Coordinates of C-alpha atoms in Angstrom, one line a residue:
X1 CA 96.5 109.2 142.2
X2 CA 97.9 110.4 138.9
X3 CA 97.1 108.0 136.1
X4 CA 99.9 108.0 133.6
X5 CA 98.3 105.4 131.5
X6 CA 94.8 105.1 132.6
X7 CA 93.1 101.7 132.9
X8 CA 95.6 100.3 130.4
X9 CA 94.8 96.7 131.4
X10 CA 91.2 97.2 132.5
X11 CA 89.1 94.2 131.5
X12 CA 86.1 94.5 133.7
X13 CA 87.0 91.3 135.4
X14 CA 87.9 92.2 139.0
X15 CA 90.2 89.2 139.7
X16 CA 92.1 89.6 136.4
X17 CA 92.5 93.3 137.0
X18 CA 93.6 92.7 140.6
X19 CA 96.2 90.1 139.8
X20 CA 97.6 91.6 136.5
X21 CA 97.2 95.3 137.3
X22 CA 95.2 98.0 135.6
X23 CA 98.0 100.4 134.8
X24 CA 101.6 100.3 133.6
X25 CA 102.9 103.3 135.6
X26 CA 100.6 104.4 138.4
X27 CA 101.7 107.2 140.7
X28 CA 100.7 108.7 144.1
X29 CA 101.7 112.4 143.7
X30 CA 105.4 112.3 142.6
X31 CA 105.9 108.7 143.8
X32 CA 106.3 106.2 141.0
X33 CA 104.8 103.1 142.6
X34 CA 106.3 100.6 140.2
X35 CA 109.8 102.0 140.5
X36 CA 109.5 102.3 144.3
X37 CA 108.4 98.6 144.6
X38 CA 111.1 97.4 142.2
X39 CA 114.1 99.3 143.6
X40 CA 113.3 100.5 147.1
X41 CA 111.6 97.4 148.2
X42 CA 112.8 94.6 145.9
X43 CA 116.5 95.4 145.3
X44 CA 117.3 97.2 148.5
X45 CA 115.5 94.5 150.5
X46 CA 117.6 91.9 148.6
X47 CA 120.8 93.6 149.7
X48 CA 119.7 94.0 153.3
X49 CA 118.7 90.3 153.6
X50 CA 122.0 89.2 152.2
X51 CA 124.0 91.5 154.6
X52 CA 122.0 90.1 157.5
X53 CA 122.9 86.5 156.5
X54 CA 126.6 87.5 156.3
X55 CA 126.6 89.2 159.7
X56 CA 124.9 86.2 161.2
X57 CA 127.7 83.9 159.8
X58 CA 130.3 86.3 161.2
X59 CA 128.6 86.4 164.6
X60 CA 128.4 82.6 164.6
X61 CA 131.9 81.7 163.4
X62 CA 134.0 84.8 163.8
X63 CA 134.8 85.1 160.1
X64 CA 132.6 84.5 157.1
X65 CA 133.1 81.4 154.9
X66 CA 134.6 82.1 151.5
X67 CA 131.6 80.7 149.6
X68 CA 129.1 82.9 151.5
X69 CA 131.3 85.9 151.1
X70 CA 131.5 85.4 147.4
X71 CA 127.8 85.0 147.0
X72 CA 127.0 88.1 149.0
X73 CA 129.7 90.2 147.3
X74 CA 128.5 89.2 143.8
X75 CA 124.9 89.9 144.6
X76 CA 125.6 93.2 146.3
X77 CA 127.5 94.3 143.2
X78 CA 124.4 93.6 141.2
X79 CA 122.1 95.4 143.6
X80 CA 124.4 98.4 143.8
X81 CA 124.6 98.7 140.0
X82 CA 120.8 98.7 139.9
X83 CA 120.5 101.4 142.6
X84 CA 123.2 103.6 141.0
X85 CA 121.9 103.2 137.5
X86 CA 118.3 103.2 138.5
X87 CA 117.2 105.1 135.4
X88 CA 118.0 101.9 133.3
X89 CA 115.0 100.2 134.8
X90 CA 112.8 102.7 133.0
X91 CA 113.7 101.1 129.7
X92 CA 113.1 97.4 130.7
X93 CA 110.2 95.4 129.2
X94 CA 108.8 94.8 132.7
X95 CA 108.6 98.5 133.4
X96 CA 107.3 99.7 130.1
X97 CA 104.8 97.0 129.2
X98 CA 103.7 95.0 132.3
X99 CA 100.9 96.2 134.5
X100 CA 101.5 96.4 138.2
X101 CA 99.0 94.3 140.2
X102 CA 99.1 91.7 142.9
X103 CA 101.4 89.3 141.0
X104 CA 104.1 92.0 140.3
X105 CA 103.8 93.5 143.8
X106 CA 104.1 90.0 145.4
X107 CA 107.2 89.4 143.3
X108 CA 108.9 92.7 144.4
X109 CA 108.0 92.2 148.1
X110 CA 108.7 88.5 148.4
X111 CA 110.3 86.9 145.3
X112 CA 113.2 89.3 144.8
X113 CA 114.3 89.9 148.5
X114 CA 113.9 86.2 149.6
X115 CA 114.1 83.9 146.5
X116 CA 117.1 85.8 145.2
X117 CA 118.9 85.3 148.5
X118 CA 118.4 81.6 148.4
X119 CA 122.1 80.8 147.9
X120 CA 123.2 82.9 150.9
X121 CA 120.4 81.3 153.1
X122 CA 121.5 77.8 151.9
X123 CA 125.2 78.5 152.7
X124 CA 124.3 79.9 156.1
X125 CA 122.6 76.6 157.1
X126 CA 124.7 74.2 155.0
X127 CA 128.2 75.7 154.7
X128 CA 130.3 74.6 151.8
X129 CA 134.1 75.2 152.1
X130 CA 135.9 76.4 149.1
X131 CA 139.7 76.1 149.0
X132 CA 141.3 79.6 148.6
X133 CA 143.8 78.4 146.1
X134 CA 141.6 76.0 144.2
X135 CA 140.2 76.6 140.7
X136 CA 136.6 77.2 141.7
X137 CA 137.1 80.8 143.0
X138 CA 139.0 81.7 139.9
X139 CA 136.2 80.3 137.7
X140 CA 133.6 82.0 139.8
X141 CA 135.3 85.4 139.6
X142 CA 135.6 85.0 135.9
X143 CA 132.0 84.0 135.4
X144 CA 130.8 86.8 137.7
X145 CA 133.0 89.6 136.4
X146 CA 132.7 88.6 132.8
X147 CA 128.9 88.3 133.2
X148 CA 128.7 91.6 135.0
X149 CA 130.8 93.3 132.3
X150 CA 128.6 91.9 129.5
X151 CA 125.4 92.8 131.4
X152 CA 126.5 96.4 132.3
X153 CA 128.3 97.4 129.1
X154 CA 125.7 96.1 126.7
X155 CA 122.9 97.7 128.8
X156 CA 124.8 101.0 128.8
X157 CA 125.3 100.9 125.0
X158 CA 121.6 100.1 124.3
X159 CA 120.2 102.8 126.7
X160 CA 122.8 105.4 125.7
X161 CA 122.1 105.0 122.0
X162 CA 118.4 105.1 122.6
X163 CA 118.7 108.3 124.5
X164 CA 121.1 110.1 122.2
X165 CA 122.1 108.3 118.9
X166 CA 124.3 111.3 118.0
X167 CA 126.5 110.9 121.0
X168 CA 130.1 110.4 119.8
X169 CA 130.3 107.3 122.0
X170 CA 127.6 105.7 119.9
X171 CA 127.5 107.6 116.6
X172 CA 130.1 105.3 115.0
X173 CA 128.0 102.2 115.6
X174 CA 126.6 100.5 112.5
X175 CA 122.8 100.4 112.3
X176 CA 119.9 99.2 110.2
X177 CA 117.2 101.6 109.3
X178 CA 113.7 100.4 110.1
X179 CA 111.4 103.0 108.7
X180 CA 109.8 103.6 112.2
X181 CA 112.2 106.3 113.2
X182 CA 114.3 103.9 115.2
X183 CA 117.4 102.1 114.0
X184 CA 118.7 98.6 115.0
X185 CA 122.2 98.4 116.3
X186 CA 124.1 95.8 114.3
X187 CA 127.6 96.4 115.7
X188 CA 129.1 96.6 119.2
X189 CA 127.6 94.3 121.7
X190 CA 124.4 93.9 119.6
X191 CA 126.4 92.9 116.6
X192 CA 127.7 89.9 118.7
X193 CA 124.4 88.7 120.2
X194 CA 120.8 89.9 119.9
X195 CA 120.4 89.9 123.7
X196 CA 123.9 90.2 125.2
X197 CA 122.5 91.8 128.4
X198 CA 120.4 88.6 129.0
X199 CA 123.6 86.4 128.6
X200 CA 125.4 88.5 131.2
X201 CA 122.5 88.2 133.6
X202 CA 122.4 84.4 133.2
X203 CA 126.2 84.2 133.8
X204 CA 125.9 86.1 137.0
X205 CA 123.1 83.9 138.3
X206 CA 125.2 80.9 137.6
X207 CA 128.1 82.5 139.5
X208 CA 125.9 83.0 142.5
X209 CA 125.0 79.3 142.6
X210 CA 128.4 77.7 142.0
X211 CA 129.8 78.6 145.5
X212 CA 127.2 76.3 147.0
X213 CA 128.7 73.2 145.4
X214 CA 126.7 70.4 143.8
X215 CA 125.3 68.4 146.7
X216 CA 121.8 70.0 146.3
X217 CA 119.7 71.4 143.5
X218 CA 118.2 74.1 145.7
X219 CA 120.8 76.8 145.2
X220 CA 120.4 76.5 141.4
X221 CA 116.7 77.2 141.4
X222 CA 117.2 80.9 140.8
X223 CA 119.6 80.2 138.0
X224 CA 117.2 77.9 136.3
X225 CA 114.4 80.4 136.9
X226 CA 116.4 83.2 135.4
X227 CA 117.4 81.1 132.4
X228 CA 113.8 80.2 131.7
X229 CA 112.4 83.7 132.2
X230 CA 115.0 85.4 130.0
X231 CA 114.7 82.7 127.3
X232 CA 111.0 83.3 127.1
X233 CA 111.4 87.1 127.3
X234 CA 113.9 86.9 124.4
X235 CA 111.4 84.9 122.3
X236 CA 108.6 87.5 123.1
X237 CA 110.9 90.4 122.2
X238 CA 111.9 88.7 118.9
X239 CA 108.3 88.2 118.0
X240 CA 107.4 91.8 118.8
X241 CA 110.4 93.1 116.8
X242 CA 109.5 90.9 113.8
X243 CA 106.0 92.4 113.7
X244 CA 107.3 96.0 114.3
X245 CA 110.3 96.2 112.1
X246 CA 109.5 93.6 109.4
X247 CA 112.3 93.2 106.8
X248 CA 114.7 95.3 108.9
X249 CA 114.5 92.7 111.7
X250 CA 114.9 89.8 109.2
X251 CA 118.1 91.5 108.0
X252 CA 119.3 92.0 111.6
X253 CA 118.7 88.3 112.4
X254 CA 120.6 87.3 109.2
X255 CA 123.6 89.4 110.3
X256 CA 123.4 88.5 114.0
X257 CA 122.5 84.8 114.1
X258 CA 122.6 84.0 117.8
X259 CA 120.1 85.1 120.5
X260 CA 121.6 84.2 123.9
X261 CA 124.7 82.1 123.5
X262 CA 127.3 82.5 120.7
X263 CA 127.4 79.5 118.3
X264 CA 124.8 77.6 120.3
X265 CA 121.5 79.5 120.6

């Protein structure tokens, strides 16, 4: 095993090291274990489970229900984007800072492929019929497509600027110098919100739950979980940035007042 960051979380406590992981980015030869678990197992497994639910519904009823078709289509769009733009995972907080141990491995093998498909599983067993010409499909499409656009475009802007600040696509963006060699974007998507990619992610999770109706809270578990996780992650990121960038971060917060939701939070 090639140790990229050797014993980064080694504490000497076997249970703690086992559950939290000892390294950030362990490898076996050329295989990046964390990336393999996150994308190859987690996201591809998520897509395959959803497709199996859709095919089961078609086999049972001849045609899929509109609600199930919407959920599966929305989630496959998310999975496909992750697989195509796999490099973007390398910049996420989970990839760059968290160790890979039993907890993360369990999440990639169980939580992502099965908990994330909860809406499709629910609709397979408790179908909810949406009217084709009613308002809900329009709202769902707006919520999903707008959420995906915010998620994708803000992520592309952040990662693109980080890789090449002199690229003509990003060089016009206004920034704040930090004194650490890195600048803070204060225009574009990140001049609108401090964490626009998180907002897009939350909107998409809501769009995946709405086709299930409101007769049960179960389909909304992943939305609530996503909202809570990203809210906490935003708070952690803000604290780290305040310590790292000091006055530059204070100036950024003064100019960009909202974290996740414009005019609200």
